[in-house]
Coordinates of N, CA and C in Angstrom, one line a residue:
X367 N 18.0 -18.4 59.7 CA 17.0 -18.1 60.7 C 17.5 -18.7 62.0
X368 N 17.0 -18.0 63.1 CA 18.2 -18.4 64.0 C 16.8 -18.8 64.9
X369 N 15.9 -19.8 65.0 CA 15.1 -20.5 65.6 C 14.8 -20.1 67.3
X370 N 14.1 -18.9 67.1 CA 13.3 -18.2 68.2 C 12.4 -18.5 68.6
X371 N 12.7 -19.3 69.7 CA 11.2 -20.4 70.2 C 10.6 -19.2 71.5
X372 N 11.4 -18.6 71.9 CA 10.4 -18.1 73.4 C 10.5 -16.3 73.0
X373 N 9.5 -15.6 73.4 CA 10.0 -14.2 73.5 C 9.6 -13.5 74.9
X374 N 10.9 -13.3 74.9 CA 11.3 -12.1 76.2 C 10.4 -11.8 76.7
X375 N 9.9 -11.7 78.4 CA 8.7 -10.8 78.6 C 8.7 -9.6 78.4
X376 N 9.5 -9.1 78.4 CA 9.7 -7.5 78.1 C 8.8 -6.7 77.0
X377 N 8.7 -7.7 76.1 CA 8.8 -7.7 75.0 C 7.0 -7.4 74.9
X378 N 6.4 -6.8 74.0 CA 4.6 -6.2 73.4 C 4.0 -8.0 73.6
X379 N 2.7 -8.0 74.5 CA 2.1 -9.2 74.5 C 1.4 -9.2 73.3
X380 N 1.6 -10.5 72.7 CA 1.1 -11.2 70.9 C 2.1 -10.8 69.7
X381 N 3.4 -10.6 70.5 CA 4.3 -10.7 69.6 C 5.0 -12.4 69.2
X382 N 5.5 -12.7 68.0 CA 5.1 -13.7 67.6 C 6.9 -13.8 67.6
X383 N 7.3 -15.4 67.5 CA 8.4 -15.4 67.3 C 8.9 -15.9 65.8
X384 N 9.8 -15.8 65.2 CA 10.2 -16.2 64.0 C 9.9 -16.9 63.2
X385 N 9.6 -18.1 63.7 CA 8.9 -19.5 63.4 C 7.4 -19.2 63.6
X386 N 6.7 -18.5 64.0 CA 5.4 -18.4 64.0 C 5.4 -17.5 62.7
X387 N 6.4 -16.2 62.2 CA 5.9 -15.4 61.5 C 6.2 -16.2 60.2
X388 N 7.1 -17.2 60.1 CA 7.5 -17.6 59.1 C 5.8 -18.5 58.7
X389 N 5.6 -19.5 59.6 CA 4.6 -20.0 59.4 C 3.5 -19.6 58.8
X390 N 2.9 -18.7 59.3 CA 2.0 -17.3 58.6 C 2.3 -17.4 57.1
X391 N 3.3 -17.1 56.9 CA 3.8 -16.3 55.6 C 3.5 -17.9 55.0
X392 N 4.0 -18.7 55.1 CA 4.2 -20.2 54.2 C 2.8 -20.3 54.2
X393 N 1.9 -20.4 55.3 CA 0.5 -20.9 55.2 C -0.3 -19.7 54.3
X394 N -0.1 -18.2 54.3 CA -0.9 -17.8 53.7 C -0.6 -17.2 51.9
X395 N 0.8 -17.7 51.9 CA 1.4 -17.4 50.4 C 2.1 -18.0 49.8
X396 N 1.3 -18.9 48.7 CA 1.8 -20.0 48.3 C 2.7 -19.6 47.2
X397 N 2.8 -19.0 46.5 CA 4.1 -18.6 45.9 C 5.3 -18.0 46.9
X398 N 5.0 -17.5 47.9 CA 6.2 -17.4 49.1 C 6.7 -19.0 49.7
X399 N 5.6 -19.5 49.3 CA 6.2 -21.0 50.0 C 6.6 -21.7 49.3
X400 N 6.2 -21.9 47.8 CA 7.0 -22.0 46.6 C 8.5 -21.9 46.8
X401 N 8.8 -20.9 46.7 CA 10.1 -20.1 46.9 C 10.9 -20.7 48.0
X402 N 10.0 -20.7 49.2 CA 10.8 -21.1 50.4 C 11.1 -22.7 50.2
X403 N 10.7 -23.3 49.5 CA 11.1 -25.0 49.9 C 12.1 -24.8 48.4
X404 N 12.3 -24.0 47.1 CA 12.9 -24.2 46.2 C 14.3 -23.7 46.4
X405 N 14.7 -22.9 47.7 CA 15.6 -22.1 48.3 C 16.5 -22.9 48.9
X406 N 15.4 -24.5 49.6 CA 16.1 -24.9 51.0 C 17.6 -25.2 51.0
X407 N 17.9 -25.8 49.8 CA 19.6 -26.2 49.6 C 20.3 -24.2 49.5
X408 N 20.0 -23.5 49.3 CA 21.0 -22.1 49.5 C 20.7 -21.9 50.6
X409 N 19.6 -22.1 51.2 CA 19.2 -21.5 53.1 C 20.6 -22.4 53.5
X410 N 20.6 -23.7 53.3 CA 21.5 -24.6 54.4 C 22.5 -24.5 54.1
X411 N 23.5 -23.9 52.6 CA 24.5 -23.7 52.4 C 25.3 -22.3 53.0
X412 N 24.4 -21.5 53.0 CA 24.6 -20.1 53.8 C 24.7 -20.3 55.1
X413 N 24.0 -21.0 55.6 CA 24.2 -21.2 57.4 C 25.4 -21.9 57.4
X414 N 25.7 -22.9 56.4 CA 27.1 -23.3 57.3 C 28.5 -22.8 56.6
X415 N 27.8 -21.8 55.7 CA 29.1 -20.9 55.5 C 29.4 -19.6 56.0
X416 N 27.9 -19.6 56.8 CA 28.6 -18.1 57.8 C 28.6 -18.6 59.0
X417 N 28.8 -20.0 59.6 CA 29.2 -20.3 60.7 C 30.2 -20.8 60.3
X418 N 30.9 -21.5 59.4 CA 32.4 -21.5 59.1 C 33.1 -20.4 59.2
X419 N 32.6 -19.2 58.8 CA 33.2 -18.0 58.7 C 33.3 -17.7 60.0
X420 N 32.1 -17.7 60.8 CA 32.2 -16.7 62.2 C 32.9 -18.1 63.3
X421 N 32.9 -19.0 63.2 CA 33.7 -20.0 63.9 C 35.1 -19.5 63.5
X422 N 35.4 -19.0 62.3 CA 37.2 -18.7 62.4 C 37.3 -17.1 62.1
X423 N 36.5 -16.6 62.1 CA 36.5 -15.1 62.4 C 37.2 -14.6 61.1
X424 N 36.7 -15.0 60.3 CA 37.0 -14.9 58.7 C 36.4 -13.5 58.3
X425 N 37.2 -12.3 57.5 CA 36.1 -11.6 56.8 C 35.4 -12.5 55.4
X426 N 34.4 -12.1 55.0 CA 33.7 -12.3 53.7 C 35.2 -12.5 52.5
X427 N 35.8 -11.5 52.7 CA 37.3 -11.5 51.6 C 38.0 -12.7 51.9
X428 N 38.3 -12.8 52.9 CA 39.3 -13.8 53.7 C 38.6 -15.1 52.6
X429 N 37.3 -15.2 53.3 CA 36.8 -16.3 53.1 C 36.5 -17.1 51.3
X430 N 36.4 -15.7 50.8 CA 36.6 -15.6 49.1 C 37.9 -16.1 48.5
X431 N 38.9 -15.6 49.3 CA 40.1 -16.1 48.8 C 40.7 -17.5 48.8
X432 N 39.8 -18.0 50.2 CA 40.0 -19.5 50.4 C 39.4 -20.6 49.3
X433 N 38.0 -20.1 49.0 CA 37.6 -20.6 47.9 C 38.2 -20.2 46.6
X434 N 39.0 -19.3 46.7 CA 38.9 -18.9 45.2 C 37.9 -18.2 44.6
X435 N 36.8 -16.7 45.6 CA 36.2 -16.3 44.6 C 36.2 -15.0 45.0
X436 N 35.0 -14.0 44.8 CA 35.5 -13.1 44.9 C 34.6 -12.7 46.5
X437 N 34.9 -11.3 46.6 CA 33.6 -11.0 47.6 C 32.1 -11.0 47.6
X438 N 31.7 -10.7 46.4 CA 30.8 -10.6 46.2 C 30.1 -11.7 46.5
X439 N 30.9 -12.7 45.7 CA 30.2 -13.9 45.7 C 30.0 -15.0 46.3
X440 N 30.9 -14.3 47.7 CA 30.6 -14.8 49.0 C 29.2 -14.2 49.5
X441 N 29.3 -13.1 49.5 CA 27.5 -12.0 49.8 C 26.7 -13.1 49.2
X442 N 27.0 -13.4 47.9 CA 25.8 -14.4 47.2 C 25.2 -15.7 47.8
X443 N 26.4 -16.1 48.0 CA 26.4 -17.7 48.6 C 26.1 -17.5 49.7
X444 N 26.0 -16.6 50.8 CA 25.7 -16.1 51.9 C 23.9 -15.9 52.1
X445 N 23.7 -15.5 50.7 CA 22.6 -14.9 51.1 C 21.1 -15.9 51.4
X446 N 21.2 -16.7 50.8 CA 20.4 -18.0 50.8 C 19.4 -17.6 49.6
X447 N 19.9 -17.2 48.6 CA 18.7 -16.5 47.8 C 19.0 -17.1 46.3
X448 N 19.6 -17.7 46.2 CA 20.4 -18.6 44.7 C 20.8 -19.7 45.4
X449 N 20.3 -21.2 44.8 CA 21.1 -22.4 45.2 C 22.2 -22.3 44.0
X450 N 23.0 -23.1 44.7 CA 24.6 -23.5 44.2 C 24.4 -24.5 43.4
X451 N 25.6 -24.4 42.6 CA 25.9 -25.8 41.0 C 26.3 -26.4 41.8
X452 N 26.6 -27.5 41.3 CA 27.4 -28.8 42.2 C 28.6 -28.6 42.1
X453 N 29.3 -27.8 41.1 CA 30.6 -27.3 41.5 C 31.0 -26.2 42.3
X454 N 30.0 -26.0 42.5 CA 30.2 -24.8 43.7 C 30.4 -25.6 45.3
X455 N 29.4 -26.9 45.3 CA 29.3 -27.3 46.1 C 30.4 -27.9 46.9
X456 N 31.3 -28.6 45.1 CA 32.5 -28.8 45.4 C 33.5 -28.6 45.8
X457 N 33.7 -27.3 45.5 CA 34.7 -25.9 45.7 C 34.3 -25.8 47.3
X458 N 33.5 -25.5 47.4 CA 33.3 -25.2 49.3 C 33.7 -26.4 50.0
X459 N 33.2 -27.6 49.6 CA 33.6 -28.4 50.4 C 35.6 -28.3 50.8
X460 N 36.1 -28.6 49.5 CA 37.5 -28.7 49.2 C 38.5 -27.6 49.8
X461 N 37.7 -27.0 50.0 CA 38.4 -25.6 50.4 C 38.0 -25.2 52.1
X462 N 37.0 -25.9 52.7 CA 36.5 -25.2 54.2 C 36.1 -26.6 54.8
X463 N 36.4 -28.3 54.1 CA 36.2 -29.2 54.8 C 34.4 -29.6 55.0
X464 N 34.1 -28.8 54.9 CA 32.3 -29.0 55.2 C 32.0 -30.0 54.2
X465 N 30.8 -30.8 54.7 CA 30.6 -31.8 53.8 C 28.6 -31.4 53.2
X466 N 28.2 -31.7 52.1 CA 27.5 -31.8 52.0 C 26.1 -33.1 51.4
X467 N 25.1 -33.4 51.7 CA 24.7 -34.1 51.0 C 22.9 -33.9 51.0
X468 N 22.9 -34.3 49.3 CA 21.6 -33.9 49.3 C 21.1 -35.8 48.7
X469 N 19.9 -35.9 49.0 CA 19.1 -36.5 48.4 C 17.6 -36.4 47.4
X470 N 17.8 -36.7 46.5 CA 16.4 -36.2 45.7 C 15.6 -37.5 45.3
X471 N 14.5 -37.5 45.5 CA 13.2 -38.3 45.1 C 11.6 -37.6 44.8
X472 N 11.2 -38.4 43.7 CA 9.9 -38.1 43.8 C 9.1 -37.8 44.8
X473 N 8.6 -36.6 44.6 CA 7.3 -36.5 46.0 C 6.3 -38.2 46.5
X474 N 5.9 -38.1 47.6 CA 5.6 -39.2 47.8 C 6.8 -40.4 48.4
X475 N 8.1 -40.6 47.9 CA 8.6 -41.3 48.3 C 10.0 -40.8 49.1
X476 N 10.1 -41.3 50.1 CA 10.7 -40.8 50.6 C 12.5 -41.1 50.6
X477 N 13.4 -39.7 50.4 CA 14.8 -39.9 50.2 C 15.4 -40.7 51.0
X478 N 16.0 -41.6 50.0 CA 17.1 -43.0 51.4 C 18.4 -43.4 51.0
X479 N 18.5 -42.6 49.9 CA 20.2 -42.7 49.2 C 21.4 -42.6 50.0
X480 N 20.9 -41.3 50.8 CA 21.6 -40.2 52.3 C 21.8 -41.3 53.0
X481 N 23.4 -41.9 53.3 CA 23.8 -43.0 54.7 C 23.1 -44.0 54.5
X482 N 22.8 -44.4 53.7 CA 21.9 -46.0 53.5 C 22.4 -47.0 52.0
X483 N 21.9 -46.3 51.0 CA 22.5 -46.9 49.7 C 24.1 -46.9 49.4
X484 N 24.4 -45.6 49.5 CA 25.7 -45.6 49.4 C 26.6 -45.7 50.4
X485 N 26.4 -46.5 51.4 CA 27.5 -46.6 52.5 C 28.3 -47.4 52.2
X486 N 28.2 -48.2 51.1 CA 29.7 -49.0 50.7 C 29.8 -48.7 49.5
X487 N 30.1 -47.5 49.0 CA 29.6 -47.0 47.6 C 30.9 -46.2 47.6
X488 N 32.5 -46.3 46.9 CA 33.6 -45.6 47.2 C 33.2 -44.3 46.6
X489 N 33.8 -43.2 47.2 CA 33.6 -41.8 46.6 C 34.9 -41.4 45.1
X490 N 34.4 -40.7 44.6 CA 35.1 -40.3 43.4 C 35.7 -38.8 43.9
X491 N 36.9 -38.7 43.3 CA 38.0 -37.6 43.6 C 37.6 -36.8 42.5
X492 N 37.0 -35.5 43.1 CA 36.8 -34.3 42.2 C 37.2 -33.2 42.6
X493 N 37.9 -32.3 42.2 CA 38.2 -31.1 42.3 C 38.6 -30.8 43.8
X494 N 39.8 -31.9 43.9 CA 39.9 -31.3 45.8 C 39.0 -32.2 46.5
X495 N 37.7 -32.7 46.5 CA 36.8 -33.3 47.1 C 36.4 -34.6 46.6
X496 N 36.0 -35.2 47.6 CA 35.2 -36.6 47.6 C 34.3 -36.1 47.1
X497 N 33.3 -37.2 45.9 CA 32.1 -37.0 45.5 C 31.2 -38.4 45.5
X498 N 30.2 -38.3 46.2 CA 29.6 -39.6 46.7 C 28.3 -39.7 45.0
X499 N 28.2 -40.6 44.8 CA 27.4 -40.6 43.1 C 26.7 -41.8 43.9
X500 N 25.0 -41.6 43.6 CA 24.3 -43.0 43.3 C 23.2 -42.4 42.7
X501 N 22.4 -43.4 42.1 CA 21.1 -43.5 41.8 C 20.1 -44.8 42.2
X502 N 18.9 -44.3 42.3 CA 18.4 -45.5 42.5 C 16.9 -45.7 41.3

């Protein structure tokens, strides 16, 4: 989503911008909102794999072969519409340098593993990539 805060005058008066229509949609359909926060790790992996791509002017192929997959399954990973295994996550990293990190906690409490617990916590060599491991 490419974060459309103002629209053009040009543009029909009470036209809404992206973030308003999204909003809409989340506040009035809770199974669409569902969806959208169970997505959020494939939304953020797709953004930074088609700005990897379009930062090096990669086709979809190009970019398949650097991973090791096919085209298709670049479309996939692109689409933000399936979250990734953790070996997927690995394979991207190892292959296009991007780093990722998630944190997970019970609702209610808030994630602090991210840059905090593990900052003297050595990474483990997997598949090509550093893999950062904690629990708390």
């Amino acid at each position: 989503m490419n974060d459309m805060k103002q629209i053009p005058s040009s543009w029909p008066k009470g036209t809404k911008t992206d973030d308003e229509v999204l909003a809409d949609q989340l506040a009035s359909d809770p199974r669409f909102a569902a969806e959208w926060e169970r997505l959020a790790l494939a939304r953020m992996v797709a953004v930074q794999l088609i700005g990897y791509r379009a930062d090096r002017q990669l086709s979809q192929r190009e970019l398949g072969e650097r991973l090791g997959v096919s085209q298709p399954r670049v479309v996939e990973l692109e689409s933000g519409e399936k979250n990734p295994q953790i070996e997927t996550l690995v394979k991207v990293a190892a292959a296009t340098g991007l780093e990722f990190a998630i944190d997970i906690a019970p609702i209610g409490r808030e994630p602090k593993l991210v840059g905090r617990a593990v900052k003297d916590t050595p990474a483990h060599v997997y598949a090509g990539a550093s893999l950062l491991v904690a629990g708390a």
